[in-house]
PDB file of C-alpha atoms in Angstrom:
ATOM      1  CA  MET A 315      84.963 153.672  92.529  1.00  0.00           C
ATOM      2  CA  GLN A 316      85.225 155.998  89.542  1.00  0.00           C
ATOM      3  CA  GLY A 317      82.599 156.688  86.926  1.00  0.00           C
ATOM      4  CA  GLY A 318      80.221 154.400  88.796  1.00  0.00           C
ATOM      5  CA  GLU A 319      82.508 151.369  88.491  1.00  0.00           C
ATOM      6  CA  VAL A 320      84.735 149.712  91.090  1.00  0.00           C
ATOM      7  CA  THR A 321      88.241 150.211  89.704  1.00  0.00           C
ATOM      8  CA  THR A 322      90.423 149.126  92.631  1.00  0.00           C
ATOM      9  CA  GLU A 323      89.680 146.864  95.579  1.00  0.00           C
ATOM     10  CA  ARG A 324      92.023 145.408  98.173  1.00  0.00           C
ATOM     11  CA  TYR A 325      91.461 143.636 101.482  1.00  0.00           C
ATOM     12  CA  ALA A 326      93.667 142.648 104.383  1.00  0.00           C
ATOM     13  CA  PRO A 327      94.225 138.958 105.189  1.00  0.00           C
ATOM     14  CA  ASN A 328      91.106 137.198 106.524  1.00  0.00           C
ATOM     15  CA  VAL A 329      88.810 139.967 105.222  1.00  0.00           C
ATOM     16  CA  ASP A 330      86.962 139.832 101.909  1.00  0.00           C
ATOM     17  CA  ALA A 331      84.279 141.661  99.958  1.00  0.00           C
ATOM     18  CA  ASP A 332      81.517 139.925 101.950  1.00  0.00           C
ATOM     19  CA  GLU A 333      82.797 141.003 105.368  1.00  0.00           C
ATOM     20  CA  LYS A 334      80.559 143.504 107.144  1.00  0.00           C
ATOM     21  CA  LEU A 335      82.598 146.061 109.065  1.00  0.00           C
ATOM     22  CA  ILE A 336      81.622 148.733 111.574  1.00  0.00           C
ATOM     23  CA  SER A 337      80.843 152.259 110.465  1.00  0.00           C
ATOM     24  CA  TRP A 338      81.659 154.061 113.679  1.00  0.00           C
ATOM     25  CA  SER A 339      80.885 157.738 112.990  1.00  0.00           C
ATOM     26  CA  MET A 340      80.278 157.206 109.284  1.00  0.00           C
ATOM     27  CA  GLY A 341      76.854 156.248 110.608  1.00  0.00           C
ATOM     28  CA  LYS A 342      76.267 159.937 111.277  1.00  0.00           C
ATOM     29  CA  SER A 343      76.306 160.673 107.555  1.00  0.00           C
ATOM     30  CA  ILE A 344      73.882 157.810 106.946  1.00  0.00           C
ATOM     31  CA  THR A 345      71.632 159.283 109.642  1.00  0.00           C
ATOM     32  CA  GLN A 346      71.719 162.545 107.688  1.00  0.00           C
ATOM     33  CA  ALA A 347      70.383 160.727 104.630  1.00  0.00           C
ATOM     34  CA  LEU A 348      67.466 159.285 106.607  1.00  0.00           C
ATOM     35  CA  ILE A 349      66.634 162.698 108.075  1.00  0.00           C
ATOM     36  CA  GLY A 350      66.561 164.078 104.539  1.00  0.00           C
ATOM     37  CA  ILE A 351      64.146 161.377 103.420  1.00  0.00           C
ATOM     38  CA  ALA A 352      61.919 162.074 106.426  1.00  0.00           C
ATOM     39  CA  ALA A 353      62.006 165.786 105.566  1.00  0.00           C
ATOM     40  CA  ALA A 354      60.932 164.972 102.001  1.00  0.00           C
ATOM     41  CA  GLU A 355      58.081 162.861 103.394  1.00  0.00           C
ATOM     42  CA  GLY A 356      56.971 165.829 105.487  1.00  0.00           C
ATOM     43  CA  THR A 357      57.414 164.120 108.845  1.00  0.00           C
ATOM     44  CA  ILE A 358      60.362 166.266 109.970  1.00  0.00           C
ATOM     45  CA  ASP A 359      60.868 170.017 109.561  1.00  0.00           C
ATOM     46  CA  VAL A 360      64.605 170.647 109.607  1.00  0.00           C
ATOM     47  CA  ASP A 361      64.202 174.309 110.545  1.00  0.00           C
ATOM     48  CA  ALA A 362      61.708 173.705 113.347  1.00  0.00           C
ATOM     49  CA  PRO A 363      62.545 173.014 116.994  1.00  0.00           C
ATOM     50  CA  ALA A 364      63.307 169.337 117.535  1.00  0.00           C
ATOM     51  CA  ALA A 365      60.435 167.453 119.188  1.00  0.00           C
ATOM     52  CA  VAL A 366      62.436 166.214 122.176  1.00  0.00           C
ATOM     53  CA  SER A 367      60.477 165.357 125.321  1.00  0.00           C
ATOM     54  CA  GLU A 368      63.264 166.479 127.643  1.00  0.00           C
ATOM     55  CA  TRP A 369      62.871 170.011 126.244  1.00  0.00           C
ATOM     56  CA  SER A 370      59.078 170.146 126.005  1.00  0.00           C
ATOM     57  CA  ASP A 371      58.779 172.992 128.523  1.00  0.00           C
ATOM     58  CA  PRO A 372      58.724 176.188 126.424  1.00  0.00           C
ATOM     59  CA  ASP A 373      60.670 177.915 129.197  1.00  0.00           C
ATOM     60  CA  ASP A 374      63.533 175.433 128.755  1.00  0.00           C
ATOM     61  CA  PRO A 375      66.176 177.194 126.615  1.00  0.00           C
ATOM     62  CA  ARG A 376      66.894 173.861 124.917  1.00  0.00           C
ATOM     63  CA  ALA A 377      63.437 174.104 123.321  1.00  0.00           C
ATOM     64  CA  ALA A 378      65.039 176.437 120.755  1.00  0.00           C
ATOM     65  CA  ILE A 379      67.283 173.648 119.387  1.00  0.00           C
ATOM     66  CA  THR A 380      66.274 172.810 115.819  1.00  0.00           C
ATOM     67  CA  VAL A 381      66.926 169.706 113.747  1.00  0.00           C
ATOM     68  CA  ASP A 382      69.299 171.846 111.682  1.00  0.00           C
ATOM     69  CA  HIS A 383      71.293 172.680 114.823  1.00  0.00           C
ATOM     70  CA  LEU A 384      71.593 168.973 115.591  1.00  0.00           C
ATOM     71  CA  LEU A 385      72.716 168.161 112.048  1.00  0.00           C
ATOM     72  CA  ARG A 386      75.322 170.927 112.098  1.00  0.00           C
ATOM     73  CA  MET A 387      76.552 170.051 115.613  1.00  0.00           C
ATOM     74  CA  THR A 388      75.614 173.511 116.897  1.00  0.00           C
ATOM     75  CA  SER A 389      72.943 172.514 119.423  1.00  0.00           C
ATOM     76  CA  GLY A 390      74.774 174.166 122.311  1.00  0.00           C
ATOM     77  CA  LEU A 391      74.404 171.024 124.439  1.00  0.00           C
ATOM     78  CA  SER A 392      77.266 169.976 126.671  1.00  0.00           C
ATOM     79  CA  PHE A 393      78.887 166.796 125.370  1.00  0.00           C
ATOM     80  CA  ALA A 394      82.498 165.611 125.687  1.00  0.00           C
ATOM     81  CA  GLU A 395      83.398 163.582 122.585  1.00  0.00           C
ATOM     82  CA  ASP A 396      86.425 161.691 123.895  1.00  0.00           C
ATOM     83  CA  TYR A 397      87.402 158.145 122.906  1.00  0.00           C
ATOM     84  CA  VAL A 398      90.120 157.526 125.503  1.00  0.00           C
ATOM     85  CA  ASP A 399      89.321 159.066 128.896  1.00  0.00           C
ATOM     86  CA  ASP A 400      86.312 157.171 130.192  1.00  0.00           C
ATOM     87  CA  GLN A 401      86.164 159.447 133.239  1.00  0.00           C
ATOM     88  CA  ALA A 402      85.622 162.559 131.111  1.00  0.00           C
ATOM     89  CA  SER A 403      83.915 161.187 128.016  1.00  0.00           C
ATOM     90  CA  ASP A 404      80.192 161.565 127.514  1.00  0.00           C
ATOM     91  CA  CYS A 405      80.585 159.535 124.334  1.00  0.00           C
ATOM     92  CA  LEU A 406      81.939 156.479 126.151  1.00  0.00           C
ATOM     93  CA  ALA A 407      79.398 156.866 128.962  1.00  0.00           C
ATOM     94  CA  MET A 408      76.578 157.041 126.425  1.00  0.00           C
ATOM     95  CA  LEU A 409      77.679 154.112 124.263  1.00  0.00           C
ATOM     96  CA  PHE A 410      79.133 151.755 126.869  1.00  0.00           C
ATOM     97  CA  GLY A 411      78.299 153.107 130.336  1.00  0.00           C
ATOM     98  CA  GLU A 412      75.393 154.655 132.175  1.00  0.00           C
ATOM     99  CA  GLY A 413      73.670 155.880 129.004  1.00  0.00           C
ATOM    100  CA  LYS A 414      73.925 152.745 126.887  1.00  0.00           C
ATOM    101  CA  ASP A 415      70.329 151.573 127.418  1.00  0.00           C
ATOM    102  CA  ASP A 416      68.902 154.852 126.074  1.00  0.00           C
ATOM    103  CA  CYS A 417      71.579 156.833 124.279  1.00  0.00           C
ATOM    104  CA  ALA A 418      69.245 159.600 123.140  1.00  0.00           C
ATOM    105  CA  ALA A 419      67.906 160.189 126.645  1.00  0.00           C
ATOM    106  CA  TYR A 420      71.459 160.476 127.957  1.00  0.00           C
ATOM    107  CA  ALA A 421      72.351 163.027 125.282  1.00  0.00           C
ATOM    108  CA  ALA A 422      69.113 164.996 125.544  1.00  0.00           C
ATOM    109  CA  SER A 423      69.511 165.361 129.319  1.00  0.00           C
ATOM    110  CA  GLN A 424      72.736 167.339 128.947  1.00  0.00           C
ATOM    111  CA  PRO A 425      72.636 171.032 129.872  1.00  0.00           C
ATOM    112  CA  LEU A 426      72.949 173.894 127.443  1.00  0.00           C
ATOM    113  CA  ILE A 427      76.381 175.565 127.494  1.00  0.00           C
ATOM    114  CA  ALA A 428      75.959 177.845 124.462  1.00  0.00           C
ATOM    115  CA  ASP A 429      73.072 179.414 122.620  1.00  0.00           C
ATOM    116  CA  PRO A 430      71.769 177.065 119.918  1.00  0.00           C
ATOM    117  CA  GLY A 431      73.290 177.790 116.534  1.00  0.00           C
ATOM    118  CA  THR A 432      76.323 179.681 117.835  1.00  0.00           C
ATOM    119  CA  THR A 433      78.993 177.113 118.740  1.00  0.00           C
ATOM    120  CA  PHE A 434      80.269 173.972 117.008  1.00  0.00           C
ATOM    121  CA  ASN A 435      80.684 170.950 119.279  1.00  0.00           C
ATOM    122  CA  TYR A 436      81.058 167.571 117.583  1.00  0.00           C
ATOM    123  CA  SER A 437      78.787 165.171 119.454  1.00  0.00           C
ATOM    124  CA  SER A 438      77.709 161.577 118.945  1.00  0.00           C
ATOM    125  CA  GLY A 439      74.884 162.408 121.308  1.00  0.00           C
ATOM    126  CA  THR A 440      73.171 164.765 118.890  1.00  0.00           C
ATOM    127  CA  THR A 441      73.079 162.048 116.222  1.00  0.00           C
ATOM    128  CA  ASN A 442      71.335 159.674 118.585  1.00  0.00           C
ATOM    129  CA  ILE A 443      68.789 162.361 119.426  1.00  0.00           C
ATOM    130  CA  LEU A 444      68.082 162.571 115.692  1.00  0.00           C
ATOM    131  CA  CYS A 445      67.724 158.784 115.554  1.00  0.00           C
ATOM    132  CA  ARG A 446      65.161 158.872 118.336  1.00  0.00           C
ATOM    133  CA  LEU A 447      63.214 161.537 116.431  1.00  0.00           C
ATOM    134  CA  LEU A 448      63.099 159.129 113.490  1.00  0.00           C
ATOM    135  CA  GLY A 449      62.121 156.267 115.794  1.00  0.00           C
ATOM    136  CA  ASP A 450      59.274 158.324 117.251  1.00  0.00           C
ATOM    137  CA  ILE A 451      57.860 158.613 113.734  1.00  0.00           C
ATOM    138  CA  TYR A 452      58.728 155.323 112.058  1.00  0.00           C
ATOM    139  CA  GLY A 453      59.004 152.869 114.945  1.00  0.00           C
ATOM    140  CA  ARG A 454      61.651 151.075 116.975  1.00  0.00           C
ATOM    141  CA  ASP A 455      63.880 148.078 116.358  1.00  0.00           C
ATOM    142  CA  ASP A 456      62.602 145.934 113.452  1.00  0.00           C
ATOM    143  CA  ALA A 457      60.001 148.506 112.396  1.00  0.00           C
ATOM    144  CA  PHE A 458      62.697 151.119 112.016  1.00  0.00           C
ATOM    145  CA  SER A 459      64.951 148.726 110.103  1.00  0.00           C
ATOM    146  CA  ALA A 460      62.109 147.918 107.718  1.00  0.00           C
ATOM    147  CA  TRP A 461      61.477 151.604 107.086  1.00  0.00           C
ATOM    148  CA  ALA A 462      65.173 152.412 106.565  1.00  0.00           C
ATOM    149  CA  ASP A 463      65.549 149.459 104.200  1.00  0.00           C
ATOM    150  CA  SER A 464      62.535 150.499 102.155  1.00  0.00           C
ATOM    151  CA  VAL A 465      63.359 154.197 101.814  1.00  0.00           C
ATOM    152  CA  LEU A 466      67.152 154.045 101.553  1.00  0.00           C
ATOM    153  CA  PHE A 467      69.201 150.872 101.806  1.00  0.00           C
ATOM    154  CA  HIS A 468      67.297 148.521  99.524  1.00  0.00           C
ATOM    155  CA  ARG A 469      66.562 151.321  97.054  1.00  0.00           C
ATOM    156  CA  ILE A 470      70.278 151.588  96.282  1.00  0.00           C
ATOM    157  CA  GLY A 471      71.238 147.947  96.844  1.00  0.00           C
ATOM    158  CA  MET A 472      72.772 148.148 100.324  1.00  0.00           C
ATOM    159  CA  ASP A 473      72.542 145.330 102.889  1.00  0.00           C
ATOM    160  CA  VAL A 474      73.287 146.673 106.365  1.00  0.00           C
ATOM    161  CA  ASP A 475      72.954 145.623 109.990  1.00  0.00           C
ATOM    162  CA  LEU A 476      71.778 148.252 112.464  1.00  0.00           C
ATOM    163  CA  THR A 477      72.406 148.049 116.218  1.00  0.00           C
ATOM    164  CA  PHE A 478      69.717 149.317 118.597  1.00  0.00           C
ATOM    165  CA  ASP A 479      69.898 150.253 122.257  1.00  0.00           C
ATOM    166  CA  ALA A 480      67.534 148.819 124.869  1.00  0.00           C
ATOM    167  CA  ALA A 481      65.064 151.633 124.165  1.00  0.00           C
ATOM    168  CA  GLY A 482      64.786 150.429 120.572  1.00  0.00           C
ATOM    169  CA  THR A 483      66.584 153.396 119.038  1.00  0.00           C
ATOM    170  CA  TRP A 484      69.212 152.879 116.358  1.00  0.00           C
ATOM    171  CA  THR A 485      72.601 154.041 117.641  1.00  0.00           C
ATOM    172  CA  GLY A 486      73.252 155.924 114.421  1.00  0.00           C
ATOM    173  CA  SER A 487      76.231 157.766 115.830  1.00  0.00           C
ATOM    174  CA  SER A 488      78.329 154.628 115.713  1.00  0.00           C
ATOM    175  CA  PHE A 489      76.759 151.236 115.070  1.00  0.00           C
ATOM    176  CA  LEU A 490      76.056 150.162 111.517  1.00  0.00           C
ATOM    177  CA  HIS A 491      77.780 147.226 109.825  1.00  0.00           C
ATOM    178  CA  ALA A 492      78.126 146.934 106.062  1.00  0.00           C
ATOM    179  CA  THR A 493      80.597 145.785 103.437  1.00  0.00           C
ATOM    180  CA  ALA A 494      83.079 148.095 101.764  1.00  0.00           C
ATOM    181  CA  ARG A 495      80.997 147.875  98.601  1.00  0.00           C
ATOM    182  CA  ASP A 496      77.896 148.922 100.524  1.00  0.00           C
ATOM    183  CA  PHE A 497      79.715 151.933 101.922  1.00  0.00           C
ATOM    184  CA  VAL A 498      80.997 152.925  98.478  1.00  0.00           C
ATOM    185  CA  THR A 499      77.442 152.595  97.166  1.00  0.00           C
ATOM    186  CA  PHE A 500      76.297 155.067  99.801  1.00  0.00           C
ATOM    187  CA  GLY A 501      79.045 157.473  98.771  1.00  0.00           C
ATOM    188  CA  GLN A 502      78.002 157.089  95.136  1.00  0.00           C
ATOM    189  CA  LEU A 503      74.479 158.192  96.077  1.00  0.00           C
ATOM    190  CA  TYR A 504      75.919 161.479  97.355  1.00  0.00           C
ATOM    191  CA  LEU A 505      78.191 161.820  94.331  1.00  0.00           C
ATOM    192  CA  GLN A 506      75.046 161.576  92.184  1.00  0.00           C
ATOM    193  CA  ASP A 507      73.306 164.339  94.143  1.00  0.00           C
ATOM    194  CA  GLY A 508      70.971 161.894  95.862  1.00  0.00           C
ATOM    195  CA  ARG A 509      69.788 160.203  92.666  1.00  0.00           C
ATOM    196  CA  TRP A 510      69.909 156.475  91.924  1.00  0.00           C
ATOM    197  CA  GLY A 511      69.067 155.841  88.308  1.00  0.00           C
ATOM    198  CA  ASP A 512      65.737 157.554  87.760  1.00  0.00           C
ATOM    199  CA  ASP A 513      64.980 157.538  91.486  1.00  0.00           C
ATOM    200  CA  GLN A 514      65.502 160.737  93.490  1.00  0.00           C
ATOM    201  CA  VAL A 515      66.294 159.045  96.807  1.00  0.00           C
ATOM    202  CA  LEU A 516      67.338 162.192  98.683  1.00  0.00           C
ATOM    203  CA  PRO A 517      65.496 165.491  98.324  1.00  0.00           C
ATOM    204  CA  SER A 518      66.847 168.058  95.905  1.00  0.00           C
ATOM    205  CA  GLY A 519      69.531 170.178  97.564  1.00  0.00           C
ATOM    206  CA  TRP A 520      70.159 167.702 100.392  1.00  0.00           C
ATOM    207  CA  VAL A 521      73.667 166.774  99.264  1.00  0.00           C
ATOM    208  CA  GLU A 522      74.587 170.441  98.874  1.00  0.00           C
ATOM    209  CA  TYR A 523      73.264 171.047 102.374  1.00  0.00           C
ATOM    210  CA  ALA A 524      75.401 168.182 103.694  1.00  0.00           C
ATOM    211  CA  SER A 525      78.568 169.269 101.918  1.00  0.00           C
ATOM    212  CA  THR A 526      78.499 173.048 102.412  1.00  0.00           C
ATOM    213  CA  LYS A 527      80.872 174.170 105.152  1.00  0.00           C
ATOM    214  CA  GLN A 528      79.086 175.936 107.987  1.00  0.00           C
ATOM    215  CA  ALA A 529      81.473 175.437 110.899  1.00  0.00           C
ATOM    216  CA  GLU A 530      84.854 173.986 111.771  1.00  0.00           C
ATOM    217  CA  ASN A 531      86.478 172.145 114.648  1.00  0.00           C
ATOM    218  CA  ASP A 532      89.420 173.359 116.734  1.00  0.00           C
ATOM    219  CA  GLU A 533      91.850 172.032 114.115  1.00  0.00           C
ATOM    220  CA  GLY A 534      90.138 174.054 111.399  1.00  0.00           C
ATOM    221  CA  THR A 535      88.477 171.127 109.618  1.00  0.00           C
ATOM    222  CA  GLY A 536      85.214 172.169 108.024  1.00  0.00           C
ATOM    223  CA  TYR A 537      81.847 170.624 108.813  1.00  0.00           C
ATOM    224  CA  GLY A 538      78.583 170.762 106.900  1.00  0.00           C
ATOM    225  CA  ALA A 539      75.535 168.782 108.021  1.00  0.00           C
ATOM    226  CA  HIS A 540      76.765 165.476 109.462  1.00  0.00           C
ATOM    227  CA  TRP A 541      79.524 165.366 106.807  1.00  0.00           C
ATOM    228  CA  TRP A 542      83.117 166.596 107.056  1.00  0.00           C
ATOM    229  CA  MET A 543      85.016 168.613 104.469  1.00  0.00           C
ATOM    230  CA  ARG A 544      88.482 167.721 103.154  1.00  0.00           C
ATOM    231  CA  ASP A 545      89.587 171.327 103.249  1.00  0.00           C
ATOM    232  CA  ASN A 546      92.816 170.812 101.298  1.00  0.00           C
ATOM    233  CA  GLN A 547      90.695 169.572  98.374  1.00  0.00           C
ATOM    234  CA  PRO A 548      87.896 172.012  97.502  1.00  0.00           C
ATOM    235  CA  GLY A 549      84.560 170.372  96.849  1.00  0.00           C
ATOM    236  CA  VAL A 550      85.569 167.046  98.395  1.00  0.00           C
ATOM    237  CA  PHE A 551      83.642 165.856 101.452  1.00  0.00           C
ATOM    238  CA  GLN A 552      83.655 162.738 103.597  1.00  0.00           C
ATOM    239  CA  ALA A 553      81.949 160.547 106.143  1.00  0.00           C
ATOM    240  CA  SER A 554      84.552 159.915 108.817  1.00  0.00           C
ATOM    241  CA  GLY A 555      84.697 157.394 111.639  1.00  0.00           C
ATOM    242  CA  TYR A 556      86.878 156.327 114.535  1.00  0.00           C
ATOM    243  CA  GLU A 557      89.975 154.311 113.595  1.00  0.00           C
ATOM    244  CA  CYS A 558      90.129 156.008 110.168  1.00  0.00           C
ATOM    245  CA  GLN A 559      86.923 154.813 108.568  1.00  0.00           C
ATOM    246  CA  ARG A 560      86.343 156.991 105.504  1.00  0.00           C
ATOM    247  CA  ILE A 561      83.850 157.445 102.669  1.00  0.00           C
ATOM    248  CA  ILE A 562      85.332 160.197 100.497  1.00  0.00           C
ATOM    249  CA  VAL A 563      83.168 161.774  97.796  1.00  0.00           C
ATOM    250  CA  ASP A 564      85.180 163.601  95.119  1.00  0.00           C
ATOM    251  CA  PRO A 565      83.066 165.267  92.413  1.00  0.00           C
ATOM    252  CA  ARG A 566      86.241 166.559  90.697  1.00  0.00           C
ATOM    253  CA  SER A 567      87.186 163.072  89.531  1.00  0.00           C
ATOM    254  CA  ASP A 568      83.725 161.457  89.651  1.00  0.00           C
ATOM    255  CA  SER A 569      85.002 159.089  92.318  1.00  0.00           C
ATOM    256  CA  VAL A 570      84.273 157.618  95.738  1.00  0.00           C
ATOM    257  CA  VAL A 571      87.042 156.220  97.932  1.00  0.00           C
ATOM    258  CA  VAL A 572      86.309 153.988 100.930  1.00  0.00           C
ATOM    259  CA  ARG A 573      88.877 153.050 103.547  1.00  0.00           C
ATOM    260  CA  LEU A 574      88.021 150.750 106.464  1.00  0.00           C
ATOM    261  CA  GLY A 575      90.295 149.485 109.197  1.00  0.00           C
ATOM    262  CA  LYS A 576      91.406 149.582 112.803  1.00  0.00           C
ATOM    263  CA  THR A 577      94.038 152.303 112.964  1.00  0.00           C
ATOM    264  CA  PRO A 578      95.268 154.046 116.141  1.00  0.00           C
ATOM    265  CA  ILE A 579      94.243 157.692 116.208  1.00  0.00           C
ATOM    266  CA  GLU A 580      97.852 158.892 116.259  1.00  0.00           C
ATOM    267  CA  LEU A 581      98.353 157.349 112.818  1.00  0.00           C
ATOM    268  CA  ALA A 582      95.340 159.087 111.265  1.00  0.00           C
ATOM    269  CA  PRO A 583      97.470 161.814 109.609  1.00  0.00           C
ATOM    270  CA  ASN A 584      99.442 159.107 107.803  1.00  0.00           C
ATOM    271  CA  VAL A 585      96.255 157.459 106.551  1.00  0.00           C
ATOM    272  CA  ASP A 586      94.826 160.746 105.328  1.00  0.00           C
ATOM    273  CA  ALA A 587      98.079 161.651 103.583  1.00  0.00           C
ATOM    274  CA  TRP A 588      97.910 158.311 101.772  1.00  0.00           C
ATOM    275  CA  LEU A 589      94.281 158.969 100.842  1.00  0.00           C
ATOM    276  CA  ASP A 590      95.289 162.384  99.492  1.00  0.00           C
ATOM    277  CA  GLU A 591      97.752 160.632  97.195  1.00  0.00           C
ATOM    278  CA  ILE A 592      95.014 158.325  95.939  1.00  0.00           C
ATOM    279  CA  LEU A 593      92.684 161.254  95.291  1.00  0.00           C
ATOM    280  CA  ALA A 594      95.434 163.055  93.373  1.00  0.00           C
ATOM    281  CA  GLU A 595      95.972 160.003  91.164  1.00  0.00           C
ATOM    282  CA  LEU A 596      92.266 159.928  90.311  1.00  0.00           C
ATOM    283  CA  LEU A 597      92.252 163.466  88.909  1.00  0.00           C
TER     284      LEU A 597
END
């Protein structure tokens, strides 16, 4: 999409514009949008300690973890984000194993291994803690879906399917299904600084907060607040998911690029090199 118009669209065999595909970790960036809306409504204070029952004892050092720490992946909680080794992966245990019935409880029960705010550790668990915070305020299952539709998805014309765990919490780290056009619409919202027509959907400054680098992973890739940077392209940021799901927001060219698929992780550098070529052509 460039200039607010879809300029190029291509699908693999047996997939079309109506096919809803999984977000994987692009759902984290959508969670960030909902947290921003809750902050604007006054129901969540991003800079305050997160209201997590597992940390309610003021003597628990985890009680110092703020919503901002969770958004920036600097909570200090132990969490192994591995997609292959099911013996070592907290992510797989949370989504598909012992934690699957209450993902947030699994994540919130992890011990602290660093002081909050000091160490970056990418964690699907922290996103699901954020989703439970939203659920505590706005309801579970259908009630949550109705709220999210009314404040975000339907306001910008998205039609999404959310997946909830047995506790009724949306698994925002990983499980949202939408069409490619829905995902590009979401990216367009961020390109427009959270505005949709005359409607300020996200609070002022929320996109800047999302897209300002505050930390980086071991490979040196920058991270803002539940959004990744594309460090070789200043000002460009992206929602990124397993198997090379991407929503790339490029203010330089007034464009949003979405790529969905099922690509082995070892081929991710090839996909991103191809996406770099597309971004260069849009300039």
